[in-house]
Tab-separated table of C-alpha atoms in Angstrom:
chain	number	residue	atom	x	y	z
A	1	MET	CA	0.000	0.000	0.000
A	2	SER	CA	3.011	2.323	0.318
A	3	ASP	CA	2.747	3.550	-3.259
A	4	VAL	CA	-1.039	4.051	-3.257
A	5	PRO	CA	-1.031	7.557	-1.711
A	6	PHE	CA	1.269	8.740	-4.498
A	7	GLN	CA	-0.581	7.100	-7.370
A	8	SER	CA	-2.240	9.354	-9.902
A	9	ALA	CA	-5.945	9.984	-9.550
A	10	VAL	CA	-6.465	8.114	-12.833
A	11	GLU	CA	-4.659	5.050	-11.415
A	12	GLN	CA	-6.706	5.259	-8.240
A	13	SER	CA	-9.908	5.475	-10.294
A	14	ARG	CA	-8.930	2.321	-12.164
A	15	ALA	CA	-8.140	0.528	-8.897
A	16	LEU	CA	-11.497	1.594	-7.468
A	17	ALA	CA	-13.340	0.408	-10.576
A	18	ALA	CA	-11.516	-2.938	-10.494
A	19	GLY	CA	-12.344	-3.483	-6.829
A	20	GLU	CA	-8.668	-3.502	-5.842
A	21	ILE	CA	-9.382	-0.888	-3.187
A	22	SER	CA	-12.537	0.754	-1.887
A	23	SER	CA	-13.163	4.461	-1.615
A	24	ARG	CA	-13.506	4.115	2.137
A	25	GLU	CA	-10.110	2.390	2.362
A	26	LEU	CA	-8.555	5.139	0.271
A	27	VAL	CA	-10.070	7.855	2.467
A	28	GLU	CA	-8.867	6.057	5.587
A	29	LEU	CA	-5.374	5.821	4.103
A	30	TYR	CA	-5.264	9.570	3.443
A	31	LEU	CA	-6.757	10.422	6.834
A	32	ASP	CA	-4.010	8.351	8.476
A	33	ARG	CA	-1.357	10.183	6.474
A	34	ILE	CA	-2.867	13.568	7.328
A	35	ALA	CA	-2.786	12.588	11.014
A	36	ALA	CA	0.860	11.523	10.683
A	37	HIS	CA	2.265	14.381	8.573
A	38	ASN	CA	0.015	17.416	8.542
A	39	ALA	CA	1.257	18.862	11.830
A	40	LYS	CA	4.689	19.302	10.234
A	41	LEU	CA	3.378	20.638	6.925
A	42	ASN	CA	0.212	22.566	7.884
A	43	ALA	CA	-1.295	21.862	4.474
A	44	VAL	CA	-4.870	20.805	5.371
A	45	VAL	CA	-6.547	23.372	7.626
A	46	THR	CA	-10.105	22.017	7.874
A	47	LEU	CA	-11.008	18.333	7.860
A	48	ASP	CA	-14.392	16.586	7.940
A	49	ALA	CA	-13.377	12.958	8.374
A	50	GLU	CA	-16.824	11.736	9.375
A	51	ARG	CA	-18.504	13.138	6.290
A	52	ALA	CA	-15.702	11.952	4.005
A	53	LEU	CA	-15.978	8.393	5.317
A	54	ARG	CA	-19.747	8.458	4.952
A	55	GLU	CA	-19.582	9.745	1.369
A	56	ALA	CA	-16.863	7.209	0.521
A	57	GLY	CA	-19.129	4.447	1.794
A	58	GLU	CA	-21.953	5.806	-0.336
A	59	ALA	CA	-19.644	5.833	-3.368
A	60	ASP	CA	-18.714	2.196	-2.710
A	61	ALA	CA	-22.381	1.231	-2.356
A	62	ALA	CA	-23.255	3.014	-5.593
A	63	ARG	CA	-20.482	1.166	-7.432
A	64	ALA	CA	-21.649	-2.175	-6.012
A	65	ALA	CA	-25.132	-1.362	-7.290
A	66	GLY	CA	-23.779	-0.708	-10.787
A	67	GLN	CA	-24.114	3.060	-10.617
A	68	ASP	CA	-21.478	5.361	-12.113
A	69	LEU	CA	-21.159	8.639	-10.229
A	70	GLY	CA	-18.824	10.216	-12.789
A	71	PRO	CA	-15.149	10.569	-13.741
A	72	LEU	CA	-14.036	11.058	-10.105
A	73	HIS	CA	-16.187	8.326	-8.540
A	74	GLY	CA	-14.928	7.768	-4.988
A	75	VAL	CA	-11.637	9.696	-5.362
A	76	PRO	CA	-10.704	11.567	-2.138
A	77	ILE	CA	-9.588	15.172	-2.680
A	78	THR	CA	-8.965	18.484	-0.949
A	79	VAL	CA	-10.192	21.890	-2.086
A	80	LYS	CA	-8.532	25.270	-1.693
A	81	ASP	CA	-10.055	27.150	1.234
A	82	SER	CA	-11.279	29.935	-1.055
A	83	PHE	CA	-14.137	27.755	-2.392
A	84	GLU	CA	-17.324	27.705	-0.344
A	85	THR	CA	-18.198	24.224	0.923
A	86	ALA	CA	-21.638	23.563	2.368
A	87	GLY	CA	-21.375	22.515	6.014
A	88	MET	CA	-17.564	22.794	6.000
A	89	ARG	CA	-15.670	25.840	7.221
A	90	THR	CA	-14.448	28.251	4.525
A	91	VAL	CA	-11.998	30.831	5.881
A	92	CYS	CA	-9.965	32.083	2.882
A	93	GLY	CA	-7.179	32.934	5.332
A	94	ARG	CA	-9.227	35.821	6.778
A	95	THR	CA	-9.794	36.462	10.462
A	96	ASP	CA	-13.298	37.818	9.795
A	97	LEU	CA	-14.255	34.429	8.268
A	98	LYS	CA	-12.522	32.131	10.774
A	99	ASP	CA	-15.872	30.633	11.831
A	100	HIS	CA	-17.675	30.935	8.492
A	101	VAL	CA	-19.568	27.781	7.494
A	102	PRO	CA	-21.406	28.233	4.163
A	103	ASP	CA	-24.821	26.715	3.544
A	104	GLN	CA	-24.100	25.995	-0.121
A	105	ASP	CA	-21.216	24.795	-2.278
A	106	ALA	CA	-19.335	26.903	-4.772
A	107	GLU	CA	-20.341	25.909	-8.293
A	108	ALA	CA	-17.027	24.139	-8.983
A	109	VAL	CA	-17.344	22.206	-5.712
A	110	ARG	CA	-20.882	21.182	-6.624
A	111	ARG	CA	-19.589	19.854	-9.945
A	112	LEU	CA	-16.746	17.943	-8.276
A	113	ARG	CA	-19.223	16.272	-5.924
A	114	SER	CA	-21.541	15.497	-8.853
A	115	ALA	CA	-18.597	13.797	-10.579
A	116	GLY	CA	-18.185	11.533	-7.543
A	117	ALA	CA	-15.285	13.209	-5.742
A	118	VAL	CA	-15.110	12.819	-1.953
A	119	ILE	CA	-14.014	16.121	-0.410
A	120	MET	CA	-12.031	15.383	2.742
A	121	GLY	CA	-11.100	18.936	3.678
A	122	LYS	CA	-9.742	22.348	2.803
A	123	SER	CA	-6.167	23.399	2.013
A	124	ASN	CA	-4.235	26.392	3.298
A	125	MET	CA	-3.762	29.710	1.512
A	126	PRO	CA	-2.972	33.414	2.143
A	127	PRO	CA	-5.674	35.935	3.107
A	128	GLY	CA	-7.941	36.642	0.156
A	129	ASN	CA	-5.682	34.732	-2.292
A	130	GLN	CA	-3.335	37.729	-2.297
A	131	ASP	CA	0.159	36.323	-1.796
A	132	VAL	CA	2.629	33.895	-3.359
A	133	GLN	CA	3.068	32.026	-0.069
A	134	ALA	CA	0.383	30.130	1.881
A	135	ASP	CA	0.445	31.907	5.219
A	136	ASN	CA	-2.297	33.690	7.131
A	137	PRO	CA	-3.103	34.914	10.656
A	138	VAL	CA	-5.680	32.157	11.235
A	139	PHE	CA	-3.702	29.014	10.403
A	140	GLY	CA	-0.089	30.085	9.842
A	141	PRO	CA	2.239	28.963	7.020
A	142	SER	CA	2.348	25.775	4.978
A	143	SER	CA	5.819	24.262	4.560
A	144	ASN	CA	7.417	22.751	1.491
A	145	PRO	CA	7.776	18.938	1.864
A	146	TRP	CA	11.143	19.024	0.085
A	147	ASP	CA	12.534	21.438	2.677
A	148	THR	CA	10.247	22.633	5.451
A	149	THR	CA	12.302	25.821	5.897
A	150	ARG	CA	11.003	26.898	2.484
A	151	THR	CA	7.678	28.226	1.308
A	152	SER	CA	4.948	26.139	-0.260
A	153	GLY	CA	4.216	28.938	-2.699
A	154	GLY	CA	0.807	30.511	-3.091
A	155	SER	CA	-1.858	31.166	-3.153
A	156	ALA	CA	-2.815	27.457	-3.458
A	157	GLY	CA	0.224	26.401	-1.449
A	158	GLY	CA	-1.464	24.133	1.080
A	159	GLY	CA	-3.028	22.081	-1.686
A	160	ALA	CA	0.288	21.668	-3.490
A	161	VAL	CA	1.946	20.471	-0.287
A	162	ALA	CA	-0.893	18.016	0.448
A	163	THR	CA	-0.712	16.598	-3.083
A	164	ALA	CA	3.083	16.314	-3.191
A	165	ALA	CA	3.271	14.714	0.265
A	166	GLY	CA	0.577	12.138	-0.500
A	167	LEU	CA	-2.158	13.529	1.768
A	168	THR	CA	-4.771	13.718	-1.001
A	169	ALA	CA	-5.360	12.433	-4.524
A	170	PHE	CA	-5.257	16.017	-5.809
A	171	ASP	CA	-6.166	19.544	-4.792
A	172	PHE	CA	-8.613	21.740	-6.654
A	173	GLY	CA	-7.743	25.425	-6.598
A	174	SER	CA	-7.852	28.761	-8.327
A	175	GLU	CA	-5.507	31.434	-9.559
A	176	ILE	CA	-5.291	34.983	-10.817
A	177	GLY	CA	-1.526	35.303	-11.249
A	178	GLY	CA	0.070	31.885	-10.926
A	179	SER	CA	-1.596	30.616	-7.749
A	180	THR	CA	-1.734	27.015	-9.003
A	181	ARG	CA	1.397	27.111	-11.150
A	182	ILE	CA	3.769	28.651	-8.603
A	183	PRO	CA	3.087	26.088	-5.822
A	184	SER	CA	3.172	23.251	-8.358
A	185	HIS	CA	6.610	24.376	-9.519
A	186	PHE	CA	7.875	24.780	-5.937
A	187	ASN	CA	6.574	21.348	-4.854
A	188	GLY	CA	7.343	19.266	-7.963
A	189	LEU	CA	3.812	18.845	-9.364
A	190	TYR	CA	1.852	19.297	-12.543
A	191	GLY	CA	-0.416	22.308	-12.105
A	192	HIS	CA	-2.995	23.737	-14.458
A	193	LYS	CA	-4.526	27.146	-15.065
A	194	SER	CA	-7.664	26.661	-17.137
A	195	THR	CA	-8.835	28.815	-20.023
A	196	LEU	CA	-10.425	32.017	-18.746
A	197	ARG	CA	-14.118	31.589	-17.826
A	198	SER	CA	-14.181	27.875	-18.662
A	199	ILE	CA	-14.737	26.933	-14.990
A	200	SER	CA	-17.308	28.908	-13.032
A	201	LEU	CA	-16.033	30.687	-9.915
A	202	ILE	CA	-19.453	31.297	-8.407
A	203	GLY	CA	-19.008	30.934	-4.657
A	204	HIS	CA	-15.292	31.650	-4.714
A	205	VAL	CA	-14.111	33.865	-1.859
A	206	PRO	CA	-13.160	36.756	-1.535
A	207	TYR	CA	-15.978	37.774	-3.890
A	208	GLY	CA	-18.284	35.713	-1.681
A	209	PRO	CA	-19.800	35.228	0.802
A	210	GLY	CA	-22.961	37.196	0.160
A	211	ALA	CA	-24.037	38.798	-3.100
A	212	GLY	CA	-20.444	38.828	-4.332
A	213	ARG	CA	-20.499	35.028	-4.691
A	214	TRP	CA	-22.052	35.510	-8.135
A	215	THR	CA	-19.061	37.415	-9.511
A	216	ASP	CA	-16.129	35.879	-11.394
A	217	ALA	CA	-13.004	37.878	-10.520
A	218	ASP	CA	-11.290	39.331	-13.572
A	219	MET	CA	-8.474	37.071	-14.876
A	220	ALA	CA	-9.212	34.459	-12.179
A	221	CYS	CA	-9.447	30.817	-13.268
A	222	GLY	CA	-10.090	27.409	-11.779
A	223	GLY	CA	-7.243	24.933	-11.702
A	224	ALA	CA	-5.754	21.897	-10.018
A	225	GLN	CA	-2.467	20.476	-8.748
A	226	VAL	CA	-1.775	16.829	-9.538
A	227	ARG	CA	0.950	14.175	-9.622
A	228	ASP	CA	0.242	13.136	-13.219
A	229	ALA	CA	-0.681	15.584	-15.965
A	230	ARG	CA	-3.438	13.361	-17.332
A	231	ASP	CA	-5.275	13.572	-13.992
A	232	LEU	CA	-6.235	17.037	-15.183
A	233	VAL	CA	-8.457	15.648	-17.931
A	234	PRO	CA	-11.190	14.106	-15.708
A	235	ILE	CA	-10.951	17.143	-13.419
A	236	LEU	CA	-11.679	19.470	-16.333
A	237	ARG	CA	-14.403	17.207	-17.673
A	238	ALA	CA	-16.038	17.387	-14.256
A	239	THR	CA	-15.804	21.157	-13.792
A	240	VAL	CA	-15.714	22.898	-17.173
A	241	GLY	CA	-18.945	24.579	-18.184
A	242	THR	CA	-20.621	27.931	-17.917
A	243	ALA	CA	-22.970	29.067	-15.187
A	244	ASP	CA	-26.740	28.598	-15.365
A	245	TYR	CA	-27.266	32.306	-15.941
A	246	ASP	CA	-25.336	32.101	-19.237
A	247	GLY	CA	-28.446	30.500	-20.688
A	248	GLY	CA	-27.183	27.475	-22.559
A	249	PHE	CA	-23.853	28.670	-23.964
A	250	ASN	CA	-21.507	25.693	-23.871
A	251	TYR	CA	-17.740	25.486	-23.510
A	252	THR	CA	-16.199	22.471	-25.260
A	253	LEU	CA	-12.654	21.269	-24.709
A	254	ALA	CA	-10.781	21.235	-28.016
A	255	PRO	CA	-8.839	18.022	-28.732
A	256	PRO	CA	-5.058	18.178	-28.270
A	257	ARG	CA	-3.279	19.575	-31.302
A	258	ALA	CA	-0.716	16.757	-31.158
A	259	THR	CA	-0.243	13.446	-29.363
A	260	ARG	CA	3.516	12.999	-29.969
A	261	LEU	CA	6.288	15.377	-28.950
A	262	ALA	CA	7.539	15.210	-32.517
A	263	ASP	CA	4.371	16.872	-33.757
A	264	PHE	CA	4.397	19.892	-31.443
A	265	ARG	CA	5.493	23.339	-32.627
A	266	VAL	CA	7.149	24.847	-29.544
A	267	ALA	CA	8.211	28.443	-28.976
A	268	VAL	CA	10.711	28.671	-26.126
A	269	TRP	CA	10.693	31.855	-24.070
A	270	GLY	CA	13.562	31.242	-21.681
A	271	GLU	CA	14.718	34.714	-20.783
A	272	ASP	CA	13.440	38.249	-20.430
A	273	PRO	CA	15.327	41.253	-18.991
A	274	ALA	CA	12.309	42.240	-16.882
A	275	CYS	CA	12.461	38.962	-14.937
A	276	PRO	CA	15.841	37.168	-14.985
A	277	VAL	CA	15.968	33.485	-13.996
A	278	ASP	CA	18.702	31.663	-12.104
A	279	SER	CA	21.031	28.970	-13.397
A	280	ASP	CA	18.783	26.130	-12.142
A	281	VAL	CA	15.783	27.403	-14.095
A	282	ALA	CA	17.941	28.100	-17.147
A	283	ALA	CA	19.226	24.508	-16.933
A	284	ALA	CA	15.644	23.213	-16.802
A	285	VAL	CA	14.887	25.121	-20.011
A	286	GLU	CA	18.013	23.666	-21.614
A	287	ASP	CA	17.077	20.138	-20.511
A	288	ALA	CA	13.565	20.457	-21.938
A	289	VAL	CA	14.810	21.868	-25.235
A	290	GLY	CA	17.239	18.960	-25.570
A	291	VAL	CA	14.462	16.426	-24.989
A	292	LEU	CA	12.137	18.149	-27.457
A	293	ARG	CA	14.752	18.340	-30.200
A	294	ALA	CA	15.732	14.711	-29.667
A	295	ALA	CA	12.063	13.768	-30.044
A	296	GLY	CA	11.814	15.664	-33.338
A	297	ALA	CA	9.647	18.569	-32.173
A	298	LYS	CA	9.856	21.847	-34.050
A	299	VAL	CA	11.559	24.134	-31.522
A	300	THR	CA	12.051	27.874	-32.009
A	301	ILE	CA	14.021	29.797	-29.400
A	302	GLN	CA	12.758	33.318	-28.589
A	303	PRO	CA	10.784	33.895	-31.821
A	304	ALA	CA	10.525	37.548	-32.806
A	305	SER	CA	6.769	37.126	-33.207
A	306	PHE	CA	6.016	36.965	-29.467
A	307	PRO	CA	3.056	39.340	-29.046
A	308	VAL	CA	4.390	41.040	-25.922
A	309	ASP	CA	7.334	41.155	-23.528
A	310	ILE	CA	7.040	40.829	-19.752
A	311	ALA	CA	7.476	44.537	-18.987
A	312	THR	CA	4.776	45.596	-21.451
A	313	ASN	CA	2.410	42.838	-20.339
A	314	GLN	CA	2.831	43.917	-16.703
A	315	ARG	CA	2.515	47.658	-17.250
A	316	LYS	CA	-0.271	47.811	-19.799
A	317	ALA	CA	-2.547	45.005	-18.686
A	318	PHE	CA	-1.632	42.585	-15.905
A	319	LEU	CA	-0.985	44.914	-12.958
A	320	PRO	CA	-3.953	47.280	-13.411
A	321	LEU	CA	-6.305	44.352	-14.089
A	322	LEU	CA	-4.914	42.342	-11.168
A	323	TYR	CA	-5.188	45.108	-8.588
A	324	GLY	CA	-8.546	46.141	-9.972
A	325	ALA	CA	-9.831	42.610	-9.442
A	326	LEU	CA	-8.310	42.281	-5.970
A	327	SER	CA	-9.674	45.652	-4.857
A	328	TYR	CA	-13.161	44.182	-4.432
A	329	ASP	CA	-12.025	42.650	-1.151
A	330	ARG	CA	-11.497	45.647	1.152
A	331	THR	CA	-10.909	43.604	4.303
A	332	ALA	CA	-7.138	43.931	3.842
A	333	LEU	CA	-7.246	47.750	3.604
A	334	THR	CA	-6.608	48.267	7.302
A	335	PRO	CA	-4.166	50.751	8.905
A	336	ALA	CA	-1.206	48.347	9.273
A	337	PRO	CA	-0.965	47.136	5.644
A	338	ASN	CA	-1.804	50.619	4.346
A	339	ALA	CA	1.074	52.085	6.376
A	340	ALA	CA	3.380	49.340	5.079
A	341	LEU	CA	2.380	50.115	1.497
A	342	LEU	CA	3.042	53.828	1.943
A	343	ALA	CA	6.389	53.096	3.593
A	344	ARG	CA	7.474	50.966	0.635
A	345	LEU	CA	6.292	53.649	-1.785
A	346	LEU	CA	8.441	56.289	-0.054
A	347	GLN	CA	11.489	54.008	0.007
A	348	HIS	CA	11.119	52.716	-3.556
A	349	PRO	CA	8.937	55.047	-5.675
A	350	ARG	CA	9.412	52.765	-8.701
A	351	GLY	CA	8.886	49.515	-6.816
A	352	ASP	CA	5.846	47.303	-6.297
A	353	ALA	CA	3.926	49.720	-4.055
A	354	GLY	CA	3.161	52.261	-6.785
A	355	PRO	CA	1.267	49.912	-9.138
A	356	ALA	CA	-0.541	48.376	-6.145
A	357	LEU	CA	-1.747	51.780	-4.957
A	358	LEU	CA	-2.708	52.991	-8.434
A	359	GLY	CA	-4.442	49.738	-9.316
A	360	THR	CA	-6.432	49.495	-6.094
A	361	PHE	CA	-7.875	52.992	-6.450
A	362	GLN	CA	-7.859	53.372	-10.245
A	363	SER	CA	-10.692	55.021	-12.153
A	364	HIS	CA	-13.010	53.001	-14.342
A	365	TYR	CA	-11.535	54.822	-17.351
A	366	ARG	CA	-8.040	53.591	-16.463
A	367	TRP	CA	-9.384	50.057	-16.046
A	368	LEU	CA	-11.003	50.301	-19.492
A	369	GLN	CA	-7.625	51.278	-20.962
A	370	ALA	CA	-6.047	48.178	-19.439
A	371	HIS	CA	-8.959	46.040	-20.639
A	372	ALA	CA	-8.530	47.359	-24.194
A	373	ALA	CA	-4.793	46.612	-24.048
A	374	ARG	CA	-5.584	43.115	-22.784
A	375	ASN	CA	-7.953	42.426	-25.670
A	376	GLU	CA	-5.367	43.589	-28.204
A	377	ILE	CA	-2.763	41.298	-26.614
A	378	ARG	CA	-5.224	38.389	-26.629
A	379	GLN	CA	-5.863	38.859	-30.361
A	380	ARG	CA	-2.138	38.877	-31.049
A	381	TRP	CA	-1.749	35.647	-29.066
A	382	PHE	CA	-4.540	34.105	-31.149
A	383	GLU	CA	-2.584	34.939	-34.295
A	384	PHE	CA	0.672	33.685	-32.745
A	385	PHE	CA	-0.877	30.300	-32.006
A	386	GLU	CA	-1.677	29.782	-35.668
A	387	ASP	CA	2.063	29.093	-36.086
A	388	PHE	CA	2.830	27.516	-32.692
A	389	ASP	CA	1.099	25.068	-30.361
A	390	ILE	CA	2.989	25.716	-27.125
A	391	VAL	CA	5.018	28.441	-25.471
A	392	LEU	CA	7.477	26.855	-23.030
A	393	MET	CA	8.723	29.227	-20.331
A	394	PRO	CA	9.748	29.470	-16.665
A	395	VAL	CA	7.220	29.605	-13.836
A	396	THR	CA	9.305	31.703	-11.432
A	397	PRO	CA	12.947	32.815	-11.453
A	398	THR	CA	14.075	30.269	-8.826
A	399	ALA	CA	13.094	27.205	-6.840
A	400	ALA	CA	11.112	27.742	-3.636
A	401	PRO	CA	12.639	30.497	-1.466
A	402	ALA	CA	12.748	30.429	2.323
A	403	HIS	CA	9.661	31.296	4.362
A	404	HIS	CA	9.168	35.033	4.503
A	405	ASN	CA	7.504	34.871	7.950
A	406	LYS	CA	5.955	38.341	7.681
A	407	LEU	CA	2.431	38.984	6.455
A	408	ILE	CA	2.930	42.753	6.606
A	409	ASP	CA	6.343	44.100	5.643
A	410	ARG	CA	7.238	47.784	5.399
A	411	PHE	CA	10.469	46.988	3.596
A	412	GLY	CA	9.260	44.685	0.837
A	413	ARG	CA	10.442	41.134	0.232
A	414	PRO	CA	13.641	40.780	-1.748
A	415	PHE	CA	14.927	37.378	-2.814
A	416	GLU	CA	18.057	36.428	-4.702
A	417	VAL	CA	18.472	35.243	-8.256
A	418	ASP	CA	22.020	33.886	-8.503
A	419	GLY	CA	23.142	36.299	-5.808
A	420	ILE	CA	21.347	39.364	-7.193
A	421	ARG	CA	18.500	40.860	-5.163
A	422	ARG	CA	15.152	40.993	-6.943
A	423	PRO	CA	11.685	42.052	-5.769
A	424	TYR	CA	9.563	39.216	-4.354
A	425	TRP	CA	6.772	39.890	-6.832
A	426	ASP	CA	8.995	38.772	-9.709
A	427	HIS	CA	7.466	35.378	-8.875
A	428	VAL	CA	4.247	36.333	-10.689
A	429	LYS	CA	5.697	38.004	-13.795
A	430	TRP	CA	6.113	34.912	-15.980
A	431	ASN	CA	2.665	33.719	-14.888
A	432	GLY	CA	0.913	36.954	-15.764
A	433	ILE	CA	1.503	36.246	-19.458
A	434	ALA	CA	-1.155	33.504	-19.492
A	435	ASN	CA	-3.516	35.394	-17.187
A	436	VAL	CA	-3.633	38.265	-19.674
A	437	SER	CA	-3.824	36.007	-22.736
A	438	GLY	CA	-6.684	34.037	-21.173
A	439	GLY	CA	-5.155	30.792	-22.402
A	440	PRO	CA	-4.371	27.660	-20.406
A	441	ALA	CA	-0.990	26.854	-18.910
A	442	THR	CA	0.319	23.630	-17.377
A	443	THR	CA	3.424	23.233	-15.223
A	444	ILE	CA	5.818	20.324	-15.724
A	445	PRO	CA	8.330	19.146	-13.063
A	446	VAL	CA	11.547	18.982	-15.089
A	447	ARG	CA	14.543	18.505	-12.784
A	448	ARG	CA	16.017	19.011	-9.307
A	449	GLY	CA	18.065	22.087	-8.558
A	450	ARG	CA	20.329	23.103	-5.686
A	451	GLY	CA	19.463	21.285	-2.485
A	452	GLY	CA	17.330	18.825	-4.453
A	453	LEU	CA	14.481	21.343	-4.800
A	454	PRO	CA	12.060	20.791	-7.703
A	455	ILE	CA	12.305	23.002	-10.790
A	456	GLY	CA	9.360	23.211	-13.165
A	457	LEU	CA	8.500	24.927	-16.418
A	458	GLN	CA	5.120	25.895	-17.819
A	459	ALA	CA	3.526	25.213	-21.184
A	460	MET	CA	1.087	27.916	-22.305
A	461	GLY	CA	-1.353	27.278	-25.131
A	462	PRO	CA	-4.138	28.946	-27.103
A	463	SER	CA	-7.446	29.760	-25.441
A	464	GLY	CA	-9.516	26.587	-25.338
A	465	GLY	CA	-6.381	24.499	-25.775
A	466	ASP	CA	-6.320	22.997	-22.278
A	467	LEU	CA	-5.992	19.446	-23.595
A	468	THR	CA	-3.079	20.553	-25.777
A	469	THR	CA	-1.021	21.907	-22.854
A	470	ILE	CA	-1.952	18.891	-20.704
A	471	GLU	CA	-0.951	16.375	-23.367
A	472	PHE	CA	2.313	18.219	-23.976
A	473	ALA	CA	3.021	18.252	-20.220
A	474	ALA	CA	2.284	14.538	-19.942
A	475	LEU	CA	4.567	13.650	-22.847
A	476	LEU	CA	7.435	15.898	-21.777
A	477	GLY	CA	7.056	14.824	-18.143
A	478	ARG	CA	7.792	11.214	-19.137
A	479	GLU	CA	11.148	12.249	-20.611
A	480	VAL	CA	12.323	14.442	-17.713
A	481	ASP	CA	12.100	13.968	-13.933
A	482	GLY	CA	8.313	14.302	-13.697
A	483	PHE	CA	6.693	13.905	-10.292
A	484	VAL	CA	8.861	12.296	-7.609
A	485	PRO	CA	7.572	11.897	-4.019
A	486	PRO	CA	9.494	13.959	-1.458
A	487	PRO	CA	11.663	11.360	0.335
A	488	ALA	CA	10.772	12.450	3.872
A	489	PHE	CA	7.087	11.626	3.287
A	490	VAL	CA	7.252	8.321	1.421
C-alpha cells in the first residue's frame, strides 16, 4: 500500500473500478497520512473525516449497485479554502471568516461532488488569495515537503503540499496570477490554469460570501495540482462549463493539437530582462529543449513574433487588471498594511507599491484602458498560435525560497536570483503572461536544482487548448524527472 497515496488519480480510479481498493479504504489511508504528517506541513486546515468516510461508503455502495457517479467516482480530494463548501468551514485565510460555514457549495465544488469526488477537507492559503506564499493569521504557514524551511508557494500552497506529500489524490484550486502554477513548480507537481471563464467561480471567496459570490473575478481561473498531468483531464471534464445564468452557452474542450512530442510546434521563451531566472531554471529550459529536439519537435528559441514582452504585459494590462480585481475585497485595507504600502512607496517610488496603490484605487476609465490593451494582446496571441502550439517558459525565477515569515512588511520582500536581489513579486511576472492572454498553462516538473528542490517549467497554449497543454506536459514529463515523491514523506 506504500505507493497508493502517491498514485495518480487516474490510477486510483482504475483501482477503485476494479475493486482492488474501496473508496472508504482510500479515504482512511489519506486520513491516516494527514494525522501523521500534517502537523509538520500545515497543508490541510479544515477536515471533515466523518462526512468523508460516509460519502466514501456511499460511493462504494453506488459502485456495487452498478451506478457510475462520474469521472471522479470515490476519489478523495482536498479543495482550496477559497471555495465555499456547504457545512464545511471556509476561511480564505481571513480572520473575519474564521468561523464561516457556508450553507451551499461553490459551483465548482458542486460539480466535483456530482462527478463523484469525496471532499475530505480544505487546504491552506494566504488571506484573500493575495500572496505567493500560503500563510495567514488564522492558520499560519504551509511548509514545502522538500525542505520545510522553504515556502509552499501561493496562493494554493497548502493544496500543493498536500498533493506532493501524499495527503490527497489532488487539490482543486484557483488562480489569478500563478496561484496554481507557482506552488506546483515549488513542490514538484503538474499544475494547471484553465482557459479564462471555462470553470465557473461562483461561490469563490473573496468575492463571496454574500451577493459577491455571483461574480467571477477578472483574470481568475479554476485549476488543479496533480501528480500526473493526465489527472487534469477528468478534473476538467467534471468542472468545465458555464454558469446557469449564461443560458445554454456551452464550452467544449478542443482536442489536443498533437499526441507525440515530434508533432508539437514549440516556442521557447527562456529569458526576459524584466524577470531574470537563475542557473537552475535556465538549466531546466536547456534540458527540456534537448528532450524536445531529440524527439523531433519543431523548436524555435525566442521567436521575434512573441506578441508582448514581460514589462509591457505587466505595465499595460496585468498589474492594473490584477489590482482592480483584488480591490473588491477591502478587508485587507486596514491601517497596518496601508502604512506598510506607503512606507514601501516612499522608500522605492518605482517599486511594487506604486502599481498596487494605483491599481487598487484606479478610475473606471483607467481600467477600461487596461482592458482594451488586454484584448489587443489576446488577439495577437490568437494569431501567434496559428504558427505555434505551445510556449514553453519558466514559472518563477528560482526554486522555492525560504519562508518570509511576515504577512505585513514595510520593507518589501527581496529574494536572490544567482546572488542578485530581486523584488519578491517577480514570482508572478512569468505567470501573468497567461492570465492576460486568457489561455491555459500547465506546469511540468523537469529537474532538481540546488538542495534537491524541484524546478518546473510551464507550457502555455491557445485559449480553449487545455488538452493541448496537458498532453504536452504529460509527454514531456515522461522524458524528464516528472513527479517524484518527497523522500521524507514516502
